[in-house]
Every structure is written in C-alpha cells, then in structure tokens.
Coordinates of C-alpha atoms in Angstrom, one line a residue:
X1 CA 150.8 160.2 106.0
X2 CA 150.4 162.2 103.1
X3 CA 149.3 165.8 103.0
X4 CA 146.0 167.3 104.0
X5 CA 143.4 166.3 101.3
X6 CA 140.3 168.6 99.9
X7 CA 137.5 168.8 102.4
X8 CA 134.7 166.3 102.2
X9 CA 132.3 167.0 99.4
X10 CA 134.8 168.3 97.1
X11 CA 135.8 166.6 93.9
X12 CA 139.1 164.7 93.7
X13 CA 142.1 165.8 91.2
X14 CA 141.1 164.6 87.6
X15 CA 137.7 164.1 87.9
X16 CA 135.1 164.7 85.0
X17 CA 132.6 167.6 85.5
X18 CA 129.6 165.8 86.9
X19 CA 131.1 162.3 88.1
X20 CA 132.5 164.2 92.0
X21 CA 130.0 164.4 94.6
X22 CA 128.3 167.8 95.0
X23 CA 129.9 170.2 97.6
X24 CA 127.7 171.2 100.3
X25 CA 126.1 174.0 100.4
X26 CA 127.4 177.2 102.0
X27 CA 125.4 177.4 105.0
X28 CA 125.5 173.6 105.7
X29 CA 123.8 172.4 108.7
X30 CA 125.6 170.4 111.7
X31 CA 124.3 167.2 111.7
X32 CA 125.9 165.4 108.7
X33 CA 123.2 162.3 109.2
X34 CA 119.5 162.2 110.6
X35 CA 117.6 159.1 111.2
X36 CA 114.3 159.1 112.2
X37 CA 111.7 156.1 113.0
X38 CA 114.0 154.4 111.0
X39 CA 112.4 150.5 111.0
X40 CA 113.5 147.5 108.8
X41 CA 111.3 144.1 109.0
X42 CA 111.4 141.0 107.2
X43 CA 108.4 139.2 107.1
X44 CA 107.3 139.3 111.1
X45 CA 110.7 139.2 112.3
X46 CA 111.8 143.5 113.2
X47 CA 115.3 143.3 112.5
X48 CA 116.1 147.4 113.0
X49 CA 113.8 149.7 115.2
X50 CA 116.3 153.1 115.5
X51 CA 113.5 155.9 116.7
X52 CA 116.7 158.5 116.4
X53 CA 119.9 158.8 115.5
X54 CA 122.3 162.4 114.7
X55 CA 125.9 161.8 113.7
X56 CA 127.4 165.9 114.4
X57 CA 130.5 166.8 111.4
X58 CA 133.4 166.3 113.2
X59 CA 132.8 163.1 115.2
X60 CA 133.7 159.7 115.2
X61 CA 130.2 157.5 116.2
X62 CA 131.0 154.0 117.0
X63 CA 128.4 151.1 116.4
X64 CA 128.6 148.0 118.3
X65 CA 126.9 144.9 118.9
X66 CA 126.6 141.2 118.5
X67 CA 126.2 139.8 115.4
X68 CA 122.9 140.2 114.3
X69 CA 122.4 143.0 116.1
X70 CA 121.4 145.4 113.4
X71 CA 124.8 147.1 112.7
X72 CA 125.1 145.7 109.4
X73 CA 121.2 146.5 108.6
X74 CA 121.7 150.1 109.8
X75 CA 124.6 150.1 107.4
X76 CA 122.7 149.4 104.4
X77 CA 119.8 151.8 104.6
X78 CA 123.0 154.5 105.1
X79 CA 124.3 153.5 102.1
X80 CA 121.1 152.9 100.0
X81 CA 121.8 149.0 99.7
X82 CA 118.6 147.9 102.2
X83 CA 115.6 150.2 101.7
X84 CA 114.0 150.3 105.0
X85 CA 110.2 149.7 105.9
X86 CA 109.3 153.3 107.7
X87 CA 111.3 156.2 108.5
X88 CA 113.4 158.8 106.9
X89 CA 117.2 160.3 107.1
X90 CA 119.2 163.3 105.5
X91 CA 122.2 163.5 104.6
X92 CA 123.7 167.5 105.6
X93 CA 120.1 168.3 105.9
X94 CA 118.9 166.8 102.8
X95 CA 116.5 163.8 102.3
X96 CA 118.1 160.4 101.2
X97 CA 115.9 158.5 98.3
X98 CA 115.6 155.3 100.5
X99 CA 117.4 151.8 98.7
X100 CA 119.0 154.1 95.9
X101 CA 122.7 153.5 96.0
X102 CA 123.7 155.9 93.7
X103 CA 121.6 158.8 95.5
X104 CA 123.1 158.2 98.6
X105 CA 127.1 157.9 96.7
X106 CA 126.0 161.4 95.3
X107 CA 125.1 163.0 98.5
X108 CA 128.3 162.1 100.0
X109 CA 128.0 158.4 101.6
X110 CA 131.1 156.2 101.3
X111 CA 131.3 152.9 103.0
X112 CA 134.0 150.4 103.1
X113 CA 132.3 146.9 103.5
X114 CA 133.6 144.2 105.5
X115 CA 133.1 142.0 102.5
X116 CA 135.1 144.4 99.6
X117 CA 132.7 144.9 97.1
X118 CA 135.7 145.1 94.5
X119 CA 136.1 143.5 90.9
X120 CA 138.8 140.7 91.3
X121 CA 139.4 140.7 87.3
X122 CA 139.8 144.5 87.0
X123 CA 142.7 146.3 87.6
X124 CA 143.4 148.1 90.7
X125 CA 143.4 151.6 89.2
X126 CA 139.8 150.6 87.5
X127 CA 138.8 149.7 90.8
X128 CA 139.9 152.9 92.6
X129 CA 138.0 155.2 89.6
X130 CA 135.4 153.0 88.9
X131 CA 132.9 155.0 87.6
X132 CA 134.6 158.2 87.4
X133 CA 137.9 157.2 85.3
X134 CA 140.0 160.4 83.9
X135 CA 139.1 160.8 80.1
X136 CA 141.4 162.4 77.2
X137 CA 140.5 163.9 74.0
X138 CA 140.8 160.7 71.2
X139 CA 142.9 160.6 68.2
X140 CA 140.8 161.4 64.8
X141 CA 139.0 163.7 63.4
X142 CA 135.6 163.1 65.6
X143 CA 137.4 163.9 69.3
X144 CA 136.1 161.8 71.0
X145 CA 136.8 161.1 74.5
X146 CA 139.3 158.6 75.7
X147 CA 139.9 157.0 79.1
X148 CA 143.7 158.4 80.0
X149 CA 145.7 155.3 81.2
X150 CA 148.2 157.3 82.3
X151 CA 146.4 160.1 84.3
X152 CA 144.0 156.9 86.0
X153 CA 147.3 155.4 86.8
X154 CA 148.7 158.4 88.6
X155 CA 145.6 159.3 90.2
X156 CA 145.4 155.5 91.5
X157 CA 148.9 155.6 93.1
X158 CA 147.8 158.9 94.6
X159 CA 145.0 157.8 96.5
X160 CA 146.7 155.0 97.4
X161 CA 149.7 157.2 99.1
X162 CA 147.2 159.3 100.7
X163 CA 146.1 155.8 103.1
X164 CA 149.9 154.9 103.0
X165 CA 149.7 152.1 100.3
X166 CA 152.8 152.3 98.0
X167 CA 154.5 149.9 96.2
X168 CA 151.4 148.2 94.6
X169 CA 151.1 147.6 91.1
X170 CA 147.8 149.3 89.9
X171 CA 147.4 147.5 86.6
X172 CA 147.4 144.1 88.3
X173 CA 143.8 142.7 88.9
X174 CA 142.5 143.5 92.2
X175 CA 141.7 139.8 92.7
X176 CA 145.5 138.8 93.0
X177 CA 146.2 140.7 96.1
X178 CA 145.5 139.2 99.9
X179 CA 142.9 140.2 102.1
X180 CA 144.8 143.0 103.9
X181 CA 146.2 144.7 100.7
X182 CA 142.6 144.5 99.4
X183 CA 141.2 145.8 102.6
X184 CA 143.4 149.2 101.9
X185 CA 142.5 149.2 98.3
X186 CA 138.8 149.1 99.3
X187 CA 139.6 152.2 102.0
X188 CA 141.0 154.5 99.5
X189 CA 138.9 154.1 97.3
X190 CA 135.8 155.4 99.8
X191 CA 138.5 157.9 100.8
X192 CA 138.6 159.3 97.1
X193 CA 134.8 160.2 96.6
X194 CA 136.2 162.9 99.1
X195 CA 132.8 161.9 100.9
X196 CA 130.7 163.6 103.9
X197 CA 130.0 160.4 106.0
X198 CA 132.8 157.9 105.9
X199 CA 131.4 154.4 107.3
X200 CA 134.1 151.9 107.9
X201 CA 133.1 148.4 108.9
X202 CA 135.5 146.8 110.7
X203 CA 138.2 148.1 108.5
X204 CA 141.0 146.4 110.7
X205 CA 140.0 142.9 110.8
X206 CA 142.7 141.5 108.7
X207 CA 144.9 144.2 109.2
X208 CA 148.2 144.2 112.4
X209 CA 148.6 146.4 114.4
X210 CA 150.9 149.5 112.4
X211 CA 148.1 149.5 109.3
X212 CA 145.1 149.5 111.7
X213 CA 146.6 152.4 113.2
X214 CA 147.0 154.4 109.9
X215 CA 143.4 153.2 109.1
X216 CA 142.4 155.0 112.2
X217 CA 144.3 158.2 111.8
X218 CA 142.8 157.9 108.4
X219 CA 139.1 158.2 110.0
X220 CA 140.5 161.1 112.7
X221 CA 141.4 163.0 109.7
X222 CA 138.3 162.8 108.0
X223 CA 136.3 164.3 111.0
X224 CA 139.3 166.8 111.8
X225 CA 138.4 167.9 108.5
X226 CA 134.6 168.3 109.4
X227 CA 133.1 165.1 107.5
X228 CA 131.2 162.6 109.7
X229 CA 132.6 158.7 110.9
X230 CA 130.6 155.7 111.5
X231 CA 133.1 153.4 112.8
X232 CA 131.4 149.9 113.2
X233 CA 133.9 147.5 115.3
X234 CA 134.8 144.3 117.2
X235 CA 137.9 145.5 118.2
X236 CA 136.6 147.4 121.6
X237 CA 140.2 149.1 122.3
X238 CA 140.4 150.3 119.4
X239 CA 136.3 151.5 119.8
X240 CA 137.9 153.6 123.2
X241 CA 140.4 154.9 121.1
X242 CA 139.1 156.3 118.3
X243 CA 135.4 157.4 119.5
X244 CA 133.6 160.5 120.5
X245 CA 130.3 158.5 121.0
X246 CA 129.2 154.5 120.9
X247 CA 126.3 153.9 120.0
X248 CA 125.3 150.0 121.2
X249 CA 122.6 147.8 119.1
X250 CA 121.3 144.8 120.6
X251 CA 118.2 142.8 118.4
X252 CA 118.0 145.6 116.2
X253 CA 117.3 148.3 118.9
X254 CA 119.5 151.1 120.4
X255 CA 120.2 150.2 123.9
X256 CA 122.7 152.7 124.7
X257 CA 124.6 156.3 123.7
X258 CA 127.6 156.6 125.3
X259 CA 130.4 158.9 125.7
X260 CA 133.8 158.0 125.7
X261 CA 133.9 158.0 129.6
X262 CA 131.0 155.8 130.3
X263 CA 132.2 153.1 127.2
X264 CA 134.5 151.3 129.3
X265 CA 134.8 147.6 127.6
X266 CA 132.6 145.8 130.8
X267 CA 129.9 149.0 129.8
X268 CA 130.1 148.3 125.9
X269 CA 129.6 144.2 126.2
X270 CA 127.5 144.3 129.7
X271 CA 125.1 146.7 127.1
X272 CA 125.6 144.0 123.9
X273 CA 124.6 140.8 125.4
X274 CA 122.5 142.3 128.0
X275 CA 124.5 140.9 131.0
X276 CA 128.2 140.5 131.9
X277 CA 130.4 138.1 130.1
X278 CA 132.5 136.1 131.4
X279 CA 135.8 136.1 129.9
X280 CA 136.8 132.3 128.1
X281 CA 137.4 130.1 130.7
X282 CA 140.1 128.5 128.7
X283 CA 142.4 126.1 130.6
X284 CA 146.0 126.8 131.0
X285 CA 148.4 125.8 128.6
X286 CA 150.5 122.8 129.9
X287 CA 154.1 121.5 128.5
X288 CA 153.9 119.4 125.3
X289 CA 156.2 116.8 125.1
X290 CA 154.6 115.1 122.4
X291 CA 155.7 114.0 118.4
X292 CA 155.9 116.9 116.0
X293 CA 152.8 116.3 113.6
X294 CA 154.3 119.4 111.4
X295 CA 157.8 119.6 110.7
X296 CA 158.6 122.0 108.1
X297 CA 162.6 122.8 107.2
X298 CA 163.7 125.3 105.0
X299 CA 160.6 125.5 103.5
X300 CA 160.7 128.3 100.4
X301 CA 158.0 129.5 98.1
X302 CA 157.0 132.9 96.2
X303 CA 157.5 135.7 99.2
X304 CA 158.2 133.1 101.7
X305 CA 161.2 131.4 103.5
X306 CA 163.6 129.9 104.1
X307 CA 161.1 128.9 107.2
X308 CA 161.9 126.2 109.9
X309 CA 158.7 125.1 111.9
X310 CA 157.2 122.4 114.1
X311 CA 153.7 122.4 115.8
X312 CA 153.3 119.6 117.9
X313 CA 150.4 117.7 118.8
X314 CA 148.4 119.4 121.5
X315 CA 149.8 122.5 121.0
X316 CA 149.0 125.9 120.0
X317 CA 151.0 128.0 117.8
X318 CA 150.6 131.6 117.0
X319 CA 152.2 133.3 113.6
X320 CA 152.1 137.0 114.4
X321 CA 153.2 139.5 111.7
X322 CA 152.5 142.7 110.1
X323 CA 150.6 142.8 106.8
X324 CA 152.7 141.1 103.9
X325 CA 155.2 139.2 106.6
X326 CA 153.8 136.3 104.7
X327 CA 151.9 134.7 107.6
X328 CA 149.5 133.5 105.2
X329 CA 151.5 132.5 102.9
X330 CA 152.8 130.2 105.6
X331 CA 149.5 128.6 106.0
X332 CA 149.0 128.1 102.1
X333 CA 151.7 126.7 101.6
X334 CA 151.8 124.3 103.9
X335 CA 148.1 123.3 102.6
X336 CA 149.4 123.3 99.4
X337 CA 147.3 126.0 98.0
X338 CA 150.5 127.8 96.8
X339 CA 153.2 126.0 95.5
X340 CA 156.6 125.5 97.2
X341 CA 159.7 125.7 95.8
X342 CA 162.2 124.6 98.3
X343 CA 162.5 122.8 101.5
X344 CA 161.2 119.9 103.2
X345 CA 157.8 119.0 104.6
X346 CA 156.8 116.4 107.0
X347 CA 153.1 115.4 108.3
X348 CA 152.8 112.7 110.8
X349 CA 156.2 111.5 110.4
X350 CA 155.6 110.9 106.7
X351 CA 157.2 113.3 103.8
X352 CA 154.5 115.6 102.6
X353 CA 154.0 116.9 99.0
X354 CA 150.4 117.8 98.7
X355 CA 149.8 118.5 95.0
X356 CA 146.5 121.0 95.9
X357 CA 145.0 121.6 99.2
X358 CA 142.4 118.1 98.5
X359 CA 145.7 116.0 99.3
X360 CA 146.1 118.4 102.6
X361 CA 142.2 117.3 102.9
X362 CA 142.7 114.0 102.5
X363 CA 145.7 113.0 104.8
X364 CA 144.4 114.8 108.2
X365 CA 144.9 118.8 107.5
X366 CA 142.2 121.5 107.8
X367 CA 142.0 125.1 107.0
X368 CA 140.1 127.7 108.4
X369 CA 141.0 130.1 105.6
X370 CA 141.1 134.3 106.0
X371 CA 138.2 135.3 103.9
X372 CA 135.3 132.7 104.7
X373 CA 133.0 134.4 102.1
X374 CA 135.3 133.5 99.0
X375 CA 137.6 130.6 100.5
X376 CA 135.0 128.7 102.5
X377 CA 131.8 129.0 102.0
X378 CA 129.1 128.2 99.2
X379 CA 127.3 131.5 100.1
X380 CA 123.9 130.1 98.5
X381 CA 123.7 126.8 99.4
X382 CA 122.5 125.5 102.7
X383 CA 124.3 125.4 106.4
X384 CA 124.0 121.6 106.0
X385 CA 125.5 121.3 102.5
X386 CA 128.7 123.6 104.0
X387 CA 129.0 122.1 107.3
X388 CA 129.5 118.2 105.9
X389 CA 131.2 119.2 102.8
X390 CA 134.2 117.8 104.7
X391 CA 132.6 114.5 106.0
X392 CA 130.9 113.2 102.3
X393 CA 132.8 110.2 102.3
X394 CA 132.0 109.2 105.7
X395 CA 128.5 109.6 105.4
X396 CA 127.5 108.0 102.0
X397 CA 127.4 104.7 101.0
X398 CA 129.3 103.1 98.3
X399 CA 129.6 106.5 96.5
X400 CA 125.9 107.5 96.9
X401 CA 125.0 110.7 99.9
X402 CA 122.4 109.4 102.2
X403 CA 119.6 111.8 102.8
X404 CA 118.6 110.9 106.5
X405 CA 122.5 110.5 107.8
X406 CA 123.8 113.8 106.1
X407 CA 121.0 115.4 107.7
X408 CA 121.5 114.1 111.0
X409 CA 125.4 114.6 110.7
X410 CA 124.5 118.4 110.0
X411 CA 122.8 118.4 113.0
X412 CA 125.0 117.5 115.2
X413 CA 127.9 119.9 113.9
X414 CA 125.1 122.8 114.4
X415 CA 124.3 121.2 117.8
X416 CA 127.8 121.2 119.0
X417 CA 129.5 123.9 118.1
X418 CA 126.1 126.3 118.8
X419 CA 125.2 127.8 115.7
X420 CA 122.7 129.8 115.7
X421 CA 119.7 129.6 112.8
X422 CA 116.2 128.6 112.4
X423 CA 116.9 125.5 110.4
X424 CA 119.6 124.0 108.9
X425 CA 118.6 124.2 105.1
X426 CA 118.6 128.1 105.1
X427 CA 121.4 129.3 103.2
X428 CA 124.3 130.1 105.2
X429 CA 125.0 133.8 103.7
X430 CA 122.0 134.5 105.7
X431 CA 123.8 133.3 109.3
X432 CA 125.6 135.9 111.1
X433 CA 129.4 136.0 110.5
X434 CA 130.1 134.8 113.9
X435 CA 127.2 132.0 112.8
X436 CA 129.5 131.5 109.4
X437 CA 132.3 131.0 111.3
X438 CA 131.5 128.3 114.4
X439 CA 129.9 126.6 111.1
X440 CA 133.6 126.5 109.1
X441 CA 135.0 125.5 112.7
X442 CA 132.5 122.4 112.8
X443 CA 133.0 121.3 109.0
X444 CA 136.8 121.0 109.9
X445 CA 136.5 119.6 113.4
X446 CA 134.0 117.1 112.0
X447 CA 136.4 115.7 110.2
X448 CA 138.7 115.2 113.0
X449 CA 141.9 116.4 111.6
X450 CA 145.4 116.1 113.1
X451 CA 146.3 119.5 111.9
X452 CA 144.2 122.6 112.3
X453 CA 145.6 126.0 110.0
X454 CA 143.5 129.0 111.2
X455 CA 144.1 132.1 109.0
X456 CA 142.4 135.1 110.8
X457 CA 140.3 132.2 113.0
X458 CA 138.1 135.4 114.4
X459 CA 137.6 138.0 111.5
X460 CA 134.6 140.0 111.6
X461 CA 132.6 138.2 115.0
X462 CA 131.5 139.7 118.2
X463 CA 133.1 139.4 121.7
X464 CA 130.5 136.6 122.3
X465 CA 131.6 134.6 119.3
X466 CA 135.0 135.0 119.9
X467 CA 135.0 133.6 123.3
X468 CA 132.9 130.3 122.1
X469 CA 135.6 130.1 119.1
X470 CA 138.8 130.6 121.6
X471 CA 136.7 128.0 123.4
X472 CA 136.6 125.8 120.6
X473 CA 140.5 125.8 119.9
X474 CA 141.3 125.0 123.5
X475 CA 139.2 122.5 123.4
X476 CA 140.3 120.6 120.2
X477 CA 144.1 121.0 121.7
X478 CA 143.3 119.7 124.4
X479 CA 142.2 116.3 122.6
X480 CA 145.8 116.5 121.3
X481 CA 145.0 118.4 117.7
X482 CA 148.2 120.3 116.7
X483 CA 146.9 123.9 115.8
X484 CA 148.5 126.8 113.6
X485 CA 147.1 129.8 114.0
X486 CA 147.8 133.0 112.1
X487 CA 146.1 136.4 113.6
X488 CA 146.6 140.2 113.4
X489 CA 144.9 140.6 116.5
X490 CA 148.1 140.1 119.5
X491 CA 145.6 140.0 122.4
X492 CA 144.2 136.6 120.2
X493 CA 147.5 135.2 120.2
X494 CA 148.6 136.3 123.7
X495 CA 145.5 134.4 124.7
X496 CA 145.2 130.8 123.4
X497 CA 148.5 130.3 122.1
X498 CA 151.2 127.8 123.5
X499 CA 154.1 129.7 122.0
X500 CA 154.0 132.6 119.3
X501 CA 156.7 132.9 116.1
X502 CA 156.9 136.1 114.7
X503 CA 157.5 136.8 110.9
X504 CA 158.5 139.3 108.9
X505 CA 159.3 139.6 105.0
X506 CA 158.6 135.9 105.1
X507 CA 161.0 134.7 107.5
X508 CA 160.2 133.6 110.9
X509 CA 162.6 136.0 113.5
X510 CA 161.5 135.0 116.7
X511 CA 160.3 132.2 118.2
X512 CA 158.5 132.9 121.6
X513 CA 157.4 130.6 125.1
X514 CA 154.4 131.7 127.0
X515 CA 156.8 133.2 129.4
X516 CA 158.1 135.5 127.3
X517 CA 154.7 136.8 125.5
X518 CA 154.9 140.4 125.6
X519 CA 153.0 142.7 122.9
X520 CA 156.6 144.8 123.1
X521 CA 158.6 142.2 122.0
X522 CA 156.3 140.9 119.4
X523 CA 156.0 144.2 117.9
X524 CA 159.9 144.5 118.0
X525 CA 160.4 141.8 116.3
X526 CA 157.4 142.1 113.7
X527 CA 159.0 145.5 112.7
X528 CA 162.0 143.9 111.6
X529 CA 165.0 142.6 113.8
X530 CA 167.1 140.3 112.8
X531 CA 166.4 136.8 113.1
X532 CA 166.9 134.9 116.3
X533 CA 168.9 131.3 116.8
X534 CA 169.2 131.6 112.8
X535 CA 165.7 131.8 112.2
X536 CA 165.0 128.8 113.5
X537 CA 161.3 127.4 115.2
X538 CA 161.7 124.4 116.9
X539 CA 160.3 123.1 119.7

C-alpha cells in the first residue's frame, strides 16, 4: 500500500487553484452526512422513505438490502444524481443543493458506481483527471495554458499506486481494459478528489479475493483518516468485516441499525427479506461419466494458454483466479469473442472454429458475459425484446417475427425463471440487477444450449437472487447442460461447482474434485504455484 495520503478535503498534488474540493472548515462538525425526511417517489409508487440517517467521520456504514430495496436510490440523492421529493442532508454540516452533481463533488462526495461511469475512448490518465487535468504555461507569445501530458501522466500512475494498480498503461483508452482493471481505475479516481464521504458500491464484485481486500483496506484508511464510508454490499462477510454499523433497507425503508455484534449474516438477510432464507437447496453433485461437449487442447491466444480443458455434459466447472489470471479470457475465447492463436477446439465431438461469438450462438453455446450492462443487454429496449433475442429464429415465420408468439415466448421466460416487473414491455434498465440477470439467464436457457459460459454469473444481485440463480445452474446441469463458470467469489464456486480449475497468468495450475475444494488450496494455487500434472484439465 502506498504511503499515507492528504486528509480528506484537501486538494491532490498538481491540481489547479479552484478545480480541489474545498477543505473543511476548522471547527468541522462530527457528522460527515445528515439525512433528514429524506423521501423519493415516482408517480404513486414511494421508492425511498429514510426519516434519519448520520454517518459519524471515522466510520464505515454499511447498506444492505435486496435489490430494489432503495440502496441504489439512497445513493443517488448522496451524490446529486436523483433529486429527491422532500427532505434535506448536509454534508460536514452544510446543506447539499438537492440533484446537483457538481455541488455535491465540491463538497466532498465521491462515489464509485457499480456501473463505471468512465469514458471507454479516453485515456486512462484523462479519465483519472477528468475535469481537473494539470495545465502548463503554452509556447508563444500569449502564455496561454496548456494541459501537461507529462505531469497528468505521473499524477495518473500515482493514484493508481496509491489503490495498488501498477503496471497499466495510462494512455491506453479506458475502454480496452476488463471489468476488474476498470473497477480499480474507477476507485482511484474517487480516491483522488481526496473526498469527505467515500461511497463504494459493491466495489468487489468482479474483483478475487487479494484486490477486494486492498479495496477494503483502501476504505479503512479513508475513515482512519477521519473521512466518512458508505459501503454498499452483497458480499455479507465482507459487510462483518469491514463495518462499524449496517444499516438494512427493505422497500425503500430503514428496517434496521445495527452494530457489528448484532449483524450476524442470519440478522442481516432475516432483516432484508423480512423472514429467514433458506439456503439453495441445490442437489448434490453426482459423478459424470458422460461425453466431453468441450474439449479444448493447447488452446493459445493474447494473455492466454497453453490451456487443456474438458467440461462434460452435466457437469459443473468452476475457473477460479485472481484478477488478470485470464479467467475471462478463457471464456472469450472459447466463444470466439477474442481470437485464438493456437490449439485445438472441439464442440460436440465436432472441430470448432467460431469466426465471432454468432457461430458460438449458432451451434449450441451461450454466454452469460461479466458486464450485463454493456455485453448483454439493450438497456432501452424492452424485457421482451432482450429475453427472446436468442430464440428469433424459432419464433418467426419464414423470416418475419410474429407479434402474438414473441409475446407469449417472453412470457414464459419471465414466468419461469421469476423475474420480477410490472409488464414485460418496460425497458429492462429499469429491472433490478438481480431482475437483469435471471432475464440474461432465461434468453440463454431459452435457447436450450449444450454449453453454458458464465462470466461473473452473480455480479451485483442480492442473497435472494443469488440463491434462485445457483438454483437455476443446478437445475440446467441436471438436464445434462455442460456449464463453465468463471467467478471471483470462492464460496460461489465451492458451492455449485462439480470440480474447480484454477488459473493464473493464463494457465490453468490446478485442477480440483469436490473432495478436495478447500479455499486454502485454491488460494495457493491462484497466487502462483507451479502447474499440476503439466497443466493439464481433464476429466
């Protein structure tokens, strides 16, 4: 970790007069945030009702709750992106103009989205200073300011070491990285408006397990240093571990404060969903003797391989990794969404050279990819335009979509996999992300593949939604689909999966049976030993 950073509120190395965030005054109050009557309704429907609400400087304040419970609202009117319908907060005492992003950056707010508001076609270093770029006198006789390349380039690899990034190529448009090197990108960034509240939602989802604990040390050393954390999270051991308080939303309304004694994980769901839950009653895995419907050897491609691999029909098999082990990669290329450049790939018994992932599509393989928002959905358009893009073919005649069947086909997707919305032509960037995702699930399992890739197959949902989506996977294994599942999160893996392979820098190194699932020997593995039986992963 790099050394102690300025105290929130104060201005970052090399930044303009007037682009930091003001410093707060002297004798600064306690309470770094202040909600009061704090309501948010659309139309009839009350979607946030939060009568009070302190966050103390110093403290970590956990928010958790279904989706749809509010968190996300709450969220916005903190950081001036929803403008609620009554009620007022401060920020260190003073009053926030409500739905004014700007006022609430300059007073010291600083969120990092769980979708990353970043620019894909700008760099990473005019990502990180957006707004507040390091300037230069100009050549010529005017003197006129001049953005400094090089001192916005040093800065950027600064910040960057401060959350533990290195090695990243700051001119390189942001859009090129993966999810979890975007996902620390979009952290320090927040972390260099030096601000006084620090929200992070869900900040681990696509990271493992060594950069989701450097993200939380991140947020420990932001209250050590007397700035304010919301922490919004699925993840409820990590919630335990990093909270002084957890504050539970369920339909918009604060059910619960808790302290870290009293939020034990049966508390914090038993106070989500109103009542206990059980946990996935997912039936045991039983011995697959059946044909290989993947067989990969000495597969190669950009960061990736040499990689042996078979998933067989019925079974379920975990990738585990840490971030840039090239467990998506993995996935990709197998879907033909990055090209290979080596090795052998067989699909049903057939050789398998998908030119783009529509070949994949069209000879039995579905995808489930890591960032629904910008890999699978159409944001915009309806749930029943996304959950049959899939299934076109089989529902229209002679080249022409029929109204009446598409609509009934929609149905039933929504029907069985128990999505949640008030009808199916509202666009689906309105459902809830657990909502989003059962939907993705049904396009794919509507088409009845024979091979199912699931990159991050729970990112961003609630315990609820997690157990109907476990649910889901068992189930389609279970009518013989051969599944491939990549995941940060071990307890995912140590759950549904028939056996678990373990990468790192792009080569498979261990190749576990249920017996031998431990998080230990996942983790050893994952940090780098040497490859076991050659690097081999057969069944």
């Amino acid at each position: 970790m790099a050394p102690d950073t300025p105290s929130p509120g104060t201005p970052s190395p090399g930044t303009p007069p007037g682009a930091a965030y003001p410093a707060p005054p002297a004798a600064e109050p306690e309470t770094a945030v202040s909600l009061r009557d704090v309501v948010k309704t659309y139309g009839p429907v009350k979607v946030l009702d939060i009568p009070r609400l302190d966050l103390a400087r110093g403290q970590i304040v956990a928010v958790v709750g279904e989706n749809g419970a509010g968190k996300s609202t709450l969220m916005g009117v903190l950081s001036g992106t929803v403008t609620p319908t009554a009620g007022t907060v401060e920020i260190a005492g003073r009053p926030m103009q409500p739905g004014r992003p700007d006022h609430s950056r300059d007073m010291g707010v600083a969120m990092v989205a769980q979708e990353f508001p970043l620019v894909g076609q700008l760099s990473v270093a005019e990502n990180l200073l957006l707004g507040r770029r390091p300037q230069r006198a100009g050549d010529g006789a005017l003197g006129r300011l001049v953005v400094d390349r090089a001192g916005m380039r040093a800065e950027a690899r600064a910040l960057l070491a401060e959350v533990g990034v290195t090695g990243v190529d700051v001119d390189r448009p942001v859009g090129r990285f993966p999810v979890p090197v975007r996902q620390m990108i979009e952290i320090a960034k927040a972390w260099g408006h030096r601000p006084v509240v620090l929200i992070l939602d869900e900040p681990t989802s696509s990271l493992g397990p060594v950069e989701a604990e450097r993200v939380l040390a991140l947020a420990r050393r932001h209250a050590a240093g007397g700035g304010a954390v919301l922490f919004i999270g699925h993840r409820l051991d990590e919630v335990r571990a990093i909270a002084d308080r957890v504050v539970v939303l369920r339909s918009g309304a604060l059910v619960a404060d808790l302290t870290p004694a009293e939020a034990t994980e049966e508390r914090m769901i038993r106070e989500m969903v109103g009542s206990e839950l059980a946990r996935a009653d997912l039936a045991p895995p039983s011995t697959v003797a059946r044909e290989a419907v993947l067989a990969v050897r000495e597969l190669t491609a950009d960061g990736l391989g040499p990689v042996d691999l078979d998933v067989r029909a019925g079974e379920i098999v975990g990738v585990a990794g840490l971030m840039g082990s090239g467990r998506s990669r993995l996935l990709h290329t197998v879907m033909g969404a990055q090209p290979r450049t080596g090795g052998r790939v067989a699909f049903a018994g057939a050789d398998f050279r998908p030119r783009h992932p529509g070949d994949a599509v069209a000879a039995g393989i579905g995808l489930v990819p890591e960032d629904r928002k910008a890999q699978a959905l159409l944001p915009a358009h309806s749930v029943r335009w996304n959950v049959t893009l899939a299934t076109l073919r089989r529902i229209s005649r002679r080249g022409v979509l029929r109204p009446r069947a598409d609509k009934a086909h929609a149905a039933r997707i929504v029907r069985d996999l128990g999505v949640r919305l008030h009808s199916q032509e509202q666009p689906i960037g309105a459902l809830s992300g657990g909502n989003q995702q059962k939907a993705v699930f049904g396009r794919w399992l509507a088409a009845r593949p024979r091979l199912l890739l699931l990159d991050e197959p729970t990112r961003g949902v609630d315990v609820g939604a997690k157990a109907e989506i476990y649910g889901l996977i068992d189930a389609a294994a279970q009518d013989g689909l051969a599944v491939l599942v990549a995941s940060s999160e071990l307890e995912e893996l140590l759950w549904i999966c028939h056996r678990i392979v373990v990468m790192a820098r792009g080569r498979i190194v261990a190749d576990l049976p249920r017996e031998k699932f431990t998080k230990e020997t996942i983790m050893t593995a994952a940090a780098g030993s040497a490859p076991s039986a050659g690097g081999k992963a057969r069944a």
